[in-house]
PDB file of C-alpha atoms and ligand atoms in Angstrom:
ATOM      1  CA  UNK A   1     -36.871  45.851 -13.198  1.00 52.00           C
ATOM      2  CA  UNK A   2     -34.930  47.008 -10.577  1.00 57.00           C
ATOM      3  CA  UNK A   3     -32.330  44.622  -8.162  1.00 57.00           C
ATOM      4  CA  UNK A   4     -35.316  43.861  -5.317  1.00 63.00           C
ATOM      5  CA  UNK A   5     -38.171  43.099  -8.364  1.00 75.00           C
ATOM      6  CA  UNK A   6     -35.461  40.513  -9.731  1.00 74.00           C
ATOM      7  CA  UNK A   7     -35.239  38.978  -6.074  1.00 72.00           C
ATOM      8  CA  UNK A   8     -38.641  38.437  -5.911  1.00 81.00           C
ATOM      9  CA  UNK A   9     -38.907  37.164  -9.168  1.00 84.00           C
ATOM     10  CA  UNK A  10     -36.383  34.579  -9.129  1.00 77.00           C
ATOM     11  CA  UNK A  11     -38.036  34.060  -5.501  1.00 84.00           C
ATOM     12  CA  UNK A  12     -41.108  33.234  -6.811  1.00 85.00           C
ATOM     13  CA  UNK A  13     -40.169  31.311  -9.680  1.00 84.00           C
ATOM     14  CA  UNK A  14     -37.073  29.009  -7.917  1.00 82.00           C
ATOM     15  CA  UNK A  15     -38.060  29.170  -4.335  1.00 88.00           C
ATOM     16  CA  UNK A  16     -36.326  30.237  -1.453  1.00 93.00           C
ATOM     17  CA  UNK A  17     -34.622  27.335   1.290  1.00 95.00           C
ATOM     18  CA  UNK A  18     -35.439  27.479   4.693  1.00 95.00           C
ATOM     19  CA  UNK A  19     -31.954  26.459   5.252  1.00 97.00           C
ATOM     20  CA  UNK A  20     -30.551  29.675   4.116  1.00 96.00           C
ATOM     21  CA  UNK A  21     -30.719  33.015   6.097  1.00 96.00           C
ATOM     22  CA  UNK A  22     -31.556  36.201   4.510  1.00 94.00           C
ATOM     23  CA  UNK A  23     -28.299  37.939   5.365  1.00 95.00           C
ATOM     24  CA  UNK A  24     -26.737  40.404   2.810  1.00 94.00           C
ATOM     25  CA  UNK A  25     -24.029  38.963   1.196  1.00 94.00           C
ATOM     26  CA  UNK A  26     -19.929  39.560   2.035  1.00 96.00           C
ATOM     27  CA  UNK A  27     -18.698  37.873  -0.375  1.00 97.00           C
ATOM     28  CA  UNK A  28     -17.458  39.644  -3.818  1.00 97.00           C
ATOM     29  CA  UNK A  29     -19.091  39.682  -6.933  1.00 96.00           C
ATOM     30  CA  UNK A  30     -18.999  36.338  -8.774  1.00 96.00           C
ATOM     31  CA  UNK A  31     -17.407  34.398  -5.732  1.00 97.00           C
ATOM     32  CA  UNK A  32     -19.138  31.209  -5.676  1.00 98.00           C
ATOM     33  CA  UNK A  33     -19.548  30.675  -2.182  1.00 98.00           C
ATOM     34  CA  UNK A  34     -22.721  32.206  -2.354  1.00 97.00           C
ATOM     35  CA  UNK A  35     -23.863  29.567  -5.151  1.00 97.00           C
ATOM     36  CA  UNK A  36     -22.393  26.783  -3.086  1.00 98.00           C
ATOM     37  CA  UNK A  37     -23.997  27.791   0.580  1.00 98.00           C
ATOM     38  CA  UNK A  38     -27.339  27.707  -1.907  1.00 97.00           C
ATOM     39  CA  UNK A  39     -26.477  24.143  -2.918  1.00 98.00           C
ATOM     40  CA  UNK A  40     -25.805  23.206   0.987  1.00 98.00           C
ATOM     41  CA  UNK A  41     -28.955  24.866   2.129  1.00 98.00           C
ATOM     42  CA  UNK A  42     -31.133  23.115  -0.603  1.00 97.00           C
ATOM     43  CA  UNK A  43     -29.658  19.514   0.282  1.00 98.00           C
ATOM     44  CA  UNK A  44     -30.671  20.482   3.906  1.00 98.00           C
ATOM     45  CA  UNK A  45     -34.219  21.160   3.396  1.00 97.00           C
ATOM     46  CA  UNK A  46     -34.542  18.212   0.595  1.00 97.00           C
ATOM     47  CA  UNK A  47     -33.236  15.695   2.939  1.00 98.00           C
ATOM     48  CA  UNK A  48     -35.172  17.153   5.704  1.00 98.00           C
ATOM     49  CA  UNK A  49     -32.049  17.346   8.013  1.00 98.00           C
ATOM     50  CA  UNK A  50     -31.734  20.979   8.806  1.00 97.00           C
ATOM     51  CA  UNK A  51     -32.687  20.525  12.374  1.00 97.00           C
ATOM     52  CA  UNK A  52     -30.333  17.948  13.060  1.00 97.00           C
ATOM     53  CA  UNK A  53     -27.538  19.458  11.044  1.00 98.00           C
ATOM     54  CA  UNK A  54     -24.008  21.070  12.770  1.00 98.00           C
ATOM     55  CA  UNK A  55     -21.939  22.975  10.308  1.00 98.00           C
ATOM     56  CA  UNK A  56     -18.204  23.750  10.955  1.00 98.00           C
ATOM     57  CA  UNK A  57     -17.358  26.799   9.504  1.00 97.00           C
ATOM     58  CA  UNK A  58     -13.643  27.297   8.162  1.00 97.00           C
ATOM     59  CA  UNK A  59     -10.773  30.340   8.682  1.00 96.00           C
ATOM     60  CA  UNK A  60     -10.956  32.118   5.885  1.00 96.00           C
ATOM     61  CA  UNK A  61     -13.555  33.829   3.270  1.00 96.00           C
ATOM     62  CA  UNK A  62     -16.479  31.236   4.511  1.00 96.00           C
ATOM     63  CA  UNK A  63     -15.809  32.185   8.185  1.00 96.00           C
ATOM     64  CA  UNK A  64     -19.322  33.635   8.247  1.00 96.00           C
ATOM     65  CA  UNK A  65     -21.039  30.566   6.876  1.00 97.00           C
ATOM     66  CA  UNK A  66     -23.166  30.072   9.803  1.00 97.00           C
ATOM     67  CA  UNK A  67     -24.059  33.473   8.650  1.00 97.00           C
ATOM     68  CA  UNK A  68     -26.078  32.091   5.845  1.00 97.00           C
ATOM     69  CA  UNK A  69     -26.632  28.417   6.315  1.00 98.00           C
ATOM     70  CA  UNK A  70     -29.520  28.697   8.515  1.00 97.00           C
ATOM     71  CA  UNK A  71     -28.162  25.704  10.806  1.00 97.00           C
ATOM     72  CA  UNK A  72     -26.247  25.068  14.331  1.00 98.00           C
ATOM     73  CA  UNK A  73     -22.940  26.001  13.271  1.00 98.00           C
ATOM     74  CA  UNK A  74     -19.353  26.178  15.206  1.00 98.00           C
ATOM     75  CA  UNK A  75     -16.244  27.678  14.244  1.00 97.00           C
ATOM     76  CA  UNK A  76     -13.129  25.586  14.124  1.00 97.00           C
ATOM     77  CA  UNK A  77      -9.406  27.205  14.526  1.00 97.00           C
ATOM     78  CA  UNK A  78      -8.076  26.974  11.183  1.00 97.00           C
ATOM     79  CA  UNK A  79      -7.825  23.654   9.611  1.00 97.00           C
ATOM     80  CA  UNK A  80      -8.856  21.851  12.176  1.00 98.00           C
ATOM     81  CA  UNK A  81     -12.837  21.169  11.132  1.00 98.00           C
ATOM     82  CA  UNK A  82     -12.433  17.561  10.256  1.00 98.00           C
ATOM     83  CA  UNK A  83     -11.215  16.988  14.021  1.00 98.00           C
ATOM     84  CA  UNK A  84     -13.633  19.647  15.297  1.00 98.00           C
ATOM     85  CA  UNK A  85     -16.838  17.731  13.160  1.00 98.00           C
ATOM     86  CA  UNK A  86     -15.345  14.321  14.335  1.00 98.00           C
ATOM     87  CA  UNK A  87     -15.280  15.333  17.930  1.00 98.00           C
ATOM     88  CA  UNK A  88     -19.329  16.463  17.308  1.00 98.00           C
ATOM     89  CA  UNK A  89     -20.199  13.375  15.595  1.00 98.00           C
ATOM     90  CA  UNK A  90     -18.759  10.776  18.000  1.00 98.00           C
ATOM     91  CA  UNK A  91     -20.541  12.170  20.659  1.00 98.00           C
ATOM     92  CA  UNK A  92     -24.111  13.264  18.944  1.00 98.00           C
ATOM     93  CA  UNK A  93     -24.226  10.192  16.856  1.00 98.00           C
ATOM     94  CA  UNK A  94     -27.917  11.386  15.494  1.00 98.00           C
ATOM     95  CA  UNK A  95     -26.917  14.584  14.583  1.00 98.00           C
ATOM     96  CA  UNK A  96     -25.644  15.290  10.683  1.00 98.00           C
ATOM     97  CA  UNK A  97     -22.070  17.078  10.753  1.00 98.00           C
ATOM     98  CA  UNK A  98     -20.593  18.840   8.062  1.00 98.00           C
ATOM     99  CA  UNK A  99     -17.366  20.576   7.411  1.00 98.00           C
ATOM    100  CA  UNK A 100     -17.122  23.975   4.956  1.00 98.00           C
ATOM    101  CA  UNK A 101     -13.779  24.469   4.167  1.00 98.00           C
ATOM    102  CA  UNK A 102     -11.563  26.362   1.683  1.00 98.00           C
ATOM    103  CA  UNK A 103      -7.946  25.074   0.119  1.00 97.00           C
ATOM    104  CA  UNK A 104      -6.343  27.354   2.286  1.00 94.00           C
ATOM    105  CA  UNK A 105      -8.304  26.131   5.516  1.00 97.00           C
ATOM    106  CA  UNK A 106      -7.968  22.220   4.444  1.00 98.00           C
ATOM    107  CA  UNK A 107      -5.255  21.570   1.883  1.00 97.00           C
ATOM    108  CA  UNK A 108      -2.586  23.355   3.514  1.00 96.00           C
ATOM    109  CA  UNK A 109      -2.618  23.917   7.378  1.00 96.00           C
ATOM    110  CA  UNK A 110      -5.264  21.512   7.754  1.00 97.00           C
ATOM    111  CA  UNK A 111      -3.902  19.083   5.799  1.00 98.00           C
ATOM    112  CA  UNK A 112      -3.413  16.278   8.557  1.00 98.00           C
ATOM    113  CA  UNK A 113      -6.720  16.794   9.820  1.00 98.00           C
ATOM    114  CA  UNK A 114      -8.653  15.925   6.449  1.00 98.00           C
ATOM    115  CA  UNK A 115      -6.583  13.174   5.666  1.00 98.00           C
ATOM    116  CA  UNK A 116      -6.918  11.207   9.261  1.00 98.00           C
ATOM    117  CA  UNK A 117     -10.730  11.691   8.709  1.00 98.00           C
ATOM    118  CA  UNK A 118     -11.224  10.588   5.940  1.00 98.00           C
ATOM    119  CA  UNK A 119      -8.871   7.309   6.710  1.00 98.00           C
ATOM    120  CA  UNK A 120     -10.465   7.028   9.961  1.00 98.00           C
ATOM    121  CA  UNK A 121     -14.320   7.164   8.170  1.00 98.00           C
ATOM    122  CA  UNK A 122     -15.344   9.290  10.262  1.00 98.00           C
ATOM    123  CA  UNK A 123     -18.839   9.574   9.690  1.00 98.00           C
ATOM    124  CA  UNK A 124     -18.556  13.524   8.489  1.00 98.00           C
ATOM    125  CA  UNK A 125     -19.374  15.026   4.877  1.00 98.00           C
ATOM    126  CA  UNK A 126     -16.859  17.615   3.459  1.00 98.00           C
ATOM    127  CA  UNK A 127     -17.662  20.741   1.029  1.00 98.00           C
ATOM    128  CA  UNK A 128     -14.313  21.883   0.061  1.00 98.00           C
ATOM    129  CA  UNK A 129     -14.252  24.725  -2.407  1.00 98.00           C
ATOM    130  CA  UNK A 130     -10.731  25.070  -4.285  1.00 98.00           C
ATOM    131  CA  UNK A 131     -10.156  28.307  -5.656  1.00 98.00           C
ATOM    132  CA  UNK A 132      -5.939  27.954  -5.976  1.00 98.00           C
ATOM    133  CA  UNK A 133      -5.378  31.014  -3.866  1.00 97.00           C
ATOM    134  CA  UNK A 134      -5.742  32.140  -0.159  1.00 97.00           C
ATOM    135  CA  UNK A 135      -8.965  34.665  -0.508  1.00 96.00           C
ATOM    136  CA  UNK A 136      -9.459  36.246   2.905  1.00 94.00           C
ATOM    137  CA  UNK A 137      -5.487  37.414   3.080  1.00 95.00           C
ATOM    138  CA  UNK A 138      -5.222  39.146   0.248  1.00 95.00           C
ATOM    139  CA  UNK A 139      -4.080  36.587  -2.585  1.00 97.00           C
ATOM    140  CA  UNK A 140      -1.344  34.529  -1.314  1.00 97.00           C
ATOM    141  CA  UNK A 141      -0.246  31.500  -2.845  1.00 97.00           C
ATOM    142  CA  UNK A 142      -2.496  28.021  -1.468  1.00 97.00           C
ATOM    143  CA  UNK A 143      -1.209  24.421  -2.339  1.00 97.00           C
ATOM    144  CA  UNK A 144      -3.677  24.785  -4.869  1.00 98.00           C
ATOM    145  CA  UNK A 145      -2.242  27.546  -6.941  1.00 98.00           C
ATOM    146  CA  UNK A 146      -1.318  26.451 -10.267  1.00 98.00           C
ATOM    147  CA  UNK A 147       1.982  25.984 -12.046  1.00 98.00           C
ATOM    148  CA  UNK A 148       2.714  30.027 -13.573  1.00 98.00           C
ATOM    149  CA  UNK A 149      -0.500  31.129 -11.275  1.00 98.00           C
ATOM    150  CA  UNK A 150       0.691  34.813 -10.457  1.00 97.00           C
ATOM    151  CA  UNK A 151      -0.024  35.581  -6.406  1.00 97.00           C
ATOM    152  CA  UNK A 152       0.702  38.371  -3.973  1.00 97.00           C
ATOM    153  CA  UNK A 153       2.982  36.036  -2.805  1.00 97.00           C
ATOM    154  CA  UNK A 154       4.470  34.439  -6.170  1.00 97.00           C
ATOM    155  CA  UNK A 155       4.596  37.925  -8.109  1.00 97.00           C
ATOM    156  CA  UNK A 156       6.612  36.052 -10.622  1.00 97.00           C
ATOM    157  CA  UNK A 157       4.274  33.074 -10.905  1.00 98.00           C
ATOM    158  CA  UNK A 158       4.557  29.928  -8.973  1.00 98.00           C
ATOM    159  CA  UNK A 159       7.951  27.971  -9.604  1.00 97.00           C
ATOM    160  CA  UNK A 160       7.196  24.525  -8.666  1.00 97.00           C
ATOM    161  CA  UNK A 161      11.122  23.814  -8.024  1.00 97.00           C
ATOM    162  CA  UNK A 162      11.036  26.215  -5.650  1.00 96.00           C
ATOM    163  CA  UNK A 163       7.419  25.881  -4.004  1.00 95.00           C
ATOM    164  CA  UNK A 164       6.458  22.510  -4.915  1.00 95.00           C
ATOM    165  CA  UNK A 165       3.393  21.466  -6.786  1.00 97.00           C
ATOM    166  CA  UNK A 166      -0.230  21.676  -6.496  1.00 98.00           C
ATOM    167  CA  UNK A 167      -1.762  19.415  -4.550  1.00 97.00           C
ATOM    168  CA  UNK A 168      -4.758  17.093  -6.172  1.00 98.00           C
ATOM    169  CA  UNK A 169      -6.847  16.544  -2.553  1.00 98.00           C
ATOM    170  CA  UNK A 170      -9.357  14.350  -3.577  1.00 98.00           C
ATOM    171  CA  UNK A 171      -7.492  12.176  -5.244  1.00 98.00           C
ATOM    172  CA  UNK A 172      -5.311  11.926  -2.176  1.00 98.00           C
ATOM    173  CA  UNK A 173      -8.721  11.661  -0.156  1.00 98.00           C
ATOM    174  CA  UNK A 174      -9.596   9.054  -2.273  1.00 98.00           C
ATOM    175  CA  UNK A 175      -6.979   6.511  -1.599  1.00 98.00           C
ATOM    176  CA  UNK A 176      -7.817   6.435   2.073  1.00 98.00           C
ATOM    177  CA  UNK A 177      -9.602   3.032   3.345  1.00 97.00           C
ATOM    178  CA  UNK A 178     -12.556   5.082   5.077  1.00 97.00           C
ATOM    179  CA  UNK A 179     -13.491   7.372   2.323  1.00 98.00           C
ATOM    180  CA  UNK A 180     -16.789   6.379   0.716  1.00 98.00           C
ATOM    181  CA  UNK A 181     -17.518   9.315  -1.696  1.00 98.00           C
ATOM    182  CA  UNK A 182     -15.247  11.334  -2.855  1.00 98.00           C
ATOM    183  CA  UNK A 183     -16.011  13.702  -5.962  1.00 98.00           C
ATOM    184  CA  UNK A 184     -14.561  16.821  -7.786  1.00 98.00           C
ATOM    185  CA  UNK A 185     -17.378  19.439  -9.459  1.00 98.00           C
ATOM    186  CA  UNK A 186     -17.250  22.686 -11.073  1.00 98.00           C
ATOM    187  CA  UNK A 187     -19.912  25.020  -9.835  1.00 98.00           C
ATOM    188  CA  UNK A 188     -19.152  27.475 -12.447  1.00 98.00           C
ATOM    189  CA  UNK A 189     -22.046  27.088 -15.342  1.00 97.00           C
ATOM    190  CA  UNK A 190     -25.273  25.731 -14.840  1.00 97.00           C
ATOM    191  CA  UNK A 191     -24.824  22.108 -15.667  1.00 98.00           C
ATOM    192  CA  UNK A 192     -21.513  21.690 -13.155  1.00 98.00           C
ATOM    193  CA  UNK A 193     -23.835  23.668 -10.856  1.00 98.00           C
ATOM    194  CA  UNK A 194     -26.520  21.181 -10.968  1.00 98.00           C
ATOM    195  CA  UNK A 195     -23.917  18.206 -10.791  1.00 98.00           C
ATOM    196  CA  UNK A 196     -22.387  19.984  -7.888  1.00 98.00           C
ATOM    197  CA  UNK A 197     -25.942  19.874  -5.767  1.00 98.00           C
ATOM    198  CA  UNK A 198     -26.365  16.251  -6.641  1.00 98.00           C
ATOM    199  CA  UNK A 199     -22.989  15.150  -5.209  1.00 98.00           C
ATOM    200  CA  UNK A 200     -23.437  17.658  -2.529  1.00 98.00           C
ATOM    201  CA  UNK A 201     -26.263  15.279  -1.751  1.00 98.00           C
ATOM    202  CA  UNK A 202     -24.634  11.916  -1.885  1.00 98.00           C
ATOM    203  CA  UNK A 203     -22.260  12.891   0.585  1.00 98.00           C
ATOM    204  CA  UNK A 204     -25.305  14.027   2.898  1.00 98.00           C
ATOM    205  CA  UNK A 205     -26.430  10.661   2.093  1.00 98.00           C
ATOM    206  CA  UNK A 206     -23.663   8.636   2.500  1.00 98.00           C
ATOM    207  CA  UNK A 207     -23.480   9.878   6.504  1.00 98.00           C
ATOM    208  CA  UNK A 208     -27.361   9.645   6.842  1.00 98.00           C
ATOM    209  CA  UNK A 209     -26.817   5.895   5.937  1.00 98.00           C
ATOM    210  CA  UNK A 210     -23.701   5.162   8.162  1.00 98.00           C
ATOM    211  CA  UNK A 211     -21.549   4.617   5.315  1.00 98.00           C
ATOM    212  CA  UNK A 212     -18.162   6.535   6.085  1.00 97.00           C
ATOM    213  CA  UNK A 213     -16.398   9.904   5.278  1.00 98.00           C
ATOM    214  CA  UNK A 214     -17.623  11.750   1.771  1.00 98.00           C
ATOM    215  CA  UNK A 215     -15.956  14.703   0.194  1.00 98.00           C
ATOM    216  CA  UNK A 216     -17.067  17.076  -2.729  1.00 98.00           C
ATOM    217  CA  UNK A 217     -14.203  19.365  -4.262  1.00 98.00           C
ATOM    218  CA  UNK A 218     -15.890  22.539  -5.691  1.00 98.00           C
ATOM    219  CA  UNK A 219     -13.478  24.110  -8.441  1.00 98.00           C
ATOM    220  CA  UNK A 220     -14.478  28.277  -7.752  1.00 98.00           C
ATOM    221  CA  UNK A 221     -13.346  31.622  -8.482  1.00 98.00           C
ATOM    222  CA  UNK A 222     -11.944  34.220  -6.891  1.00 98.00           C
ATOM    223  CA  UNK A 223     -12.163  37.182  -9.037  1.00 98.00           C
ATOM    224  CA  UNK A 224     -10.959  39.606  -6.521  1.00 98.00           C
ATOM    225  CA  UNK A 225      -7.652  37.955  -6.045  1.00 98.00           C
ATOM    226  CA  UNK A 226      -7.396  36.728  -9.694  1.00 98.00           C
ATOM    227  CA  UNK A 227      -7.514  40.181 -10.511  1.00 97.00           C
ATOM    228  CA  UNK A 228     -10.751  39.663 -13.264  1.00 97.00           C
ATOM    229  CA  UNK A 229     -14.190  40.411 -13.392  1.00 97.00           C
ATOM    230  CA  UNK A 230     -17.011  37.691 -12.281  1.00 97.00           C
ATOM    231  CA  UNK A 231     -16.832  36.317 -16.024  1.00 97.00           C
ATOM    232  CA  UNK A 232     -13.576  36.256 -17.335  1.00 98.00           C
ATOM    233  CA  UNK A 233     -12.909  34.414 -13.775  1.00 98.00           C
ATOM    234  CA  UNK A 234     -15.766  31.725 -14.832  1.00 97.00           C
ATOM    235  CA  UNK A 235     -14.138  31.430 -17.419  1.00 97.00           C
ATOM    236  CA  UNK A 236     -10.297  31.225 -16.693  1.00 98.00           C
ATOM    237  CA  UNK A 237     -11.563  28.656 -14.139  1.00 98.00           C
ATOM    238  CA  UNK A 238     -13.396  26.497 -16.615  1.00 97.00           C
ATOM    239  CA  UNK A 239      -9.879  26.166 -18.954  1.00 97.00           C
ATOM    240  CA  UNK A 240      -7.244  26.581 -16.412  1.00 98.00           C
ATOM    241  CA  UNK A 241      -8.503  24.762 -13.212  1.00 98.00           C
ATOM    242  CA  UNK A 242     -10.544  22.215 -14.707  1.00 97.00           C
ATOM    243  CA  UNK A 243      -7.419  20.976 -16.989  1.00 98.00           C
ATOM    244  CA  UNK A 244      -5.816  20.206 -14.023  1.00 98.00           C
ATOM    245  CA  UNK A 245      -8.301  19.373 -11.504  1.00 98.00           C
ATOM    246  CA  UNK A 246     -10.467  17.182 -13.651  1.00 98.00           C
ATOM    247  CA  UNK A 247     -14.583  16.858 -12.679  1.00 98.00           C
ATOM    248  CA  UNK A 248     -14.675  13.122 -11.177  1.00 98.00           C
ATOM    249  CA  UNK A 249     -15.861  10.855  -8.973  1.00 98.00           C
ATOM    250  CA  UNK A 250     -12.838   9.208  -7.117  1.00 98.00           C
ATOM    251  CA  UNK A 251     -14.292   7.305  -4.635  1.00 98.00           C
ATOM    252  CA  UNK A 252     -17.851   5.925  -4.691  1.00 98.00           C
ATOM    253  CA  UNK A 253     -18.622   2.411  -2.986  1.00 98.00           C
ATOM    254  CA  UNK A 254     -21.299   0.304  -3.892  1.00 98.00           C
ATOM    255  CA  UNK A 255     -23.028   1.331  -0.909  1.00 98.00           C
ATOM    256  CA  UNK A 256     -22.865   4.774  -2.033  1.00 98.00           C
ATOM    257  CA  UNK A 257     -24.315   3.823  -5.551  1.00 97.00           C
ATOM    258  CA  UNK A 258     -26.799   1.582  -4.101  1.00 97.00           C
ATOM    259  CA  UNK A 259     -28.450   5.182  -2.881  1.00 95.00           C
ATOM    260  CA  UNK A 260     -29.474   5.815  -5.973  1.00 92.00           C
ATOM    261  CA  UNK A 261     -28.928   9.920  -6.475  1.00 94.00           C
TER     262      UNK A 261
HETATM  263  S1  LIG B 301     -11.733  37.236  -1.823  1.00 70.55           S
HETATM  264 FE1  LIG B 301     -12.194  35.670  -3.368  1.00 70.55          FE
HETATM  265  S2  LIG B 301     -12.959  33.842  -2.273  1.00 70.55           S
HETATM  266 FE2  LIG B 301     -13.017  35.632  -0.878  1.00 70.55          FE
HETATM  267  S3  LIG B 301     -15.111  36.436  -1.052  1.00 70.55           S
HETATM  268 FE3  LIG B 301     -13.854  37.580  -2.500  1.00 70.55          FE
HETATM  269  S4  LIG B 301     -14.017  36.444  -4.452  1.00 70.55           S
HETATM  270 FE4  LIG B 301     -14.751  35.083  -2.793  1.00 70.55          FE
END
């Protein structure tokens, strides 16, 4: 069966959301954006909020997200979606506003920007995908990167003495007073994959509902800048990322429990 009979086929047997456009593809091979930006697009069309739905789209690999989440979408300078998305909700109150960002994009120079959101609660969800690397520049070191994590920028590995340490976002995120929902997932078999989609949805929820600010952390790959293919980066990810960014839920209120998913 050749590539376009498997398309079809998984087409017909899994469905295809109207929340995601047919674009090809720029991402490499086994990036997970792709499986994420499925995820977003199926929580769209489940919770029947794709026409009321703005997306903020990051600086960095998921720049072209509004390429393939089939929503209204802006583009914030980098780091600054959380302001950008609070700016949107505040004055379209009705509309559902989401931010897309990567650990470059929000852990580092947007750093500020997700933490005063979330302790604001503004009324914005947050998909942040941490892959411990900048992807879109070539491999430079994020606050993400791990302890010994090898970078175009850390050639050696990363000292912490000298560069400090990673930073654990959501359970930073999680400490702040207007944070509802905040989770860590691992979209990198099946059964984090699934998990991931069903917190994905919470935090949907949790701003259809009034509640406050949700996050989801996505732990991902970036095999081109980890230097492996698409499986021995699943892989690496699973032992090396999820040791020290354990799968959680930080953060959920009773409100947020109360809805059930
Ligand atoms: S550079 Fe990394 S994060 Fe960017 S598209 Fe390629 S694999 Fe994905």
């Amino acid at each position: 069966m050749g590539e376009t009979g498997v398309a079809e086929t998984m087409e017909r047997v899994y469905g295809y959301p109207a929340s995601l456009t047919r674009a090809n593809t720029h991402y490499c091979p086994g990036c997970v954006h792709g499986i994420v930006h499925r995820l977003v697009a199926e929580v769209l069309d489940e919770l029947e909020i794709r026409e009321r739905a703005i997306g903020v789209a990051p600086v960095g690999c998921a720049v072209l997200a509004y390429n393939y989440i089939n929503t209204d979408f802006v583009e914030a300078a980098h780091g600054r979606a959380p302001a950008m998305a609070t700016g949107l909700k505040r004055v379209n109150p009705d509309k559902v506003v989401f931010t897309y960002q990567g650990d470059g994009d929000l852990a580092a120079i947007g750093t500020a920007e997700i933490i005063h959101a979330a302790n604001r609660g503004e009324l914005i969800t947050t998909v942040f995908i941490n892959n411990a690397i900048y992807g879109m520049t070539g491999g430079q070191m994020a606050p993400t990167t791990l302890q010994g994590m090898v970078t175009t920028s850390t050639p050696t590995g990363r000292d912490c003495l000298l560069a400090g340490y990673p930073m654990r976002m959501s359970e930073i995120l999680a400490q702040t007073a207007g944070a509802v929902y905040v989770a860590r997932e691992a979209a990198l078999d099946v059964a984090g994959i699934r998990r991931t989609k069903r917190a994905i949805k919470r935090a949907f929820l949790a701003q259809v509902h009034g509640l406050g600010f949700a996050c989801v952390e996505v732990l991902a790959t970036c095999p081109t800048n980890w230097n492996m293919d698409p499986w021995a980066a699943m892989q690496w990810a699973k032992e090396n990322l999820g040791a020290f960014y354990p799968v959680e839920t930080f953060r959920m209120t009773e409100e947020v429990r109360g809805l059930g998913v």
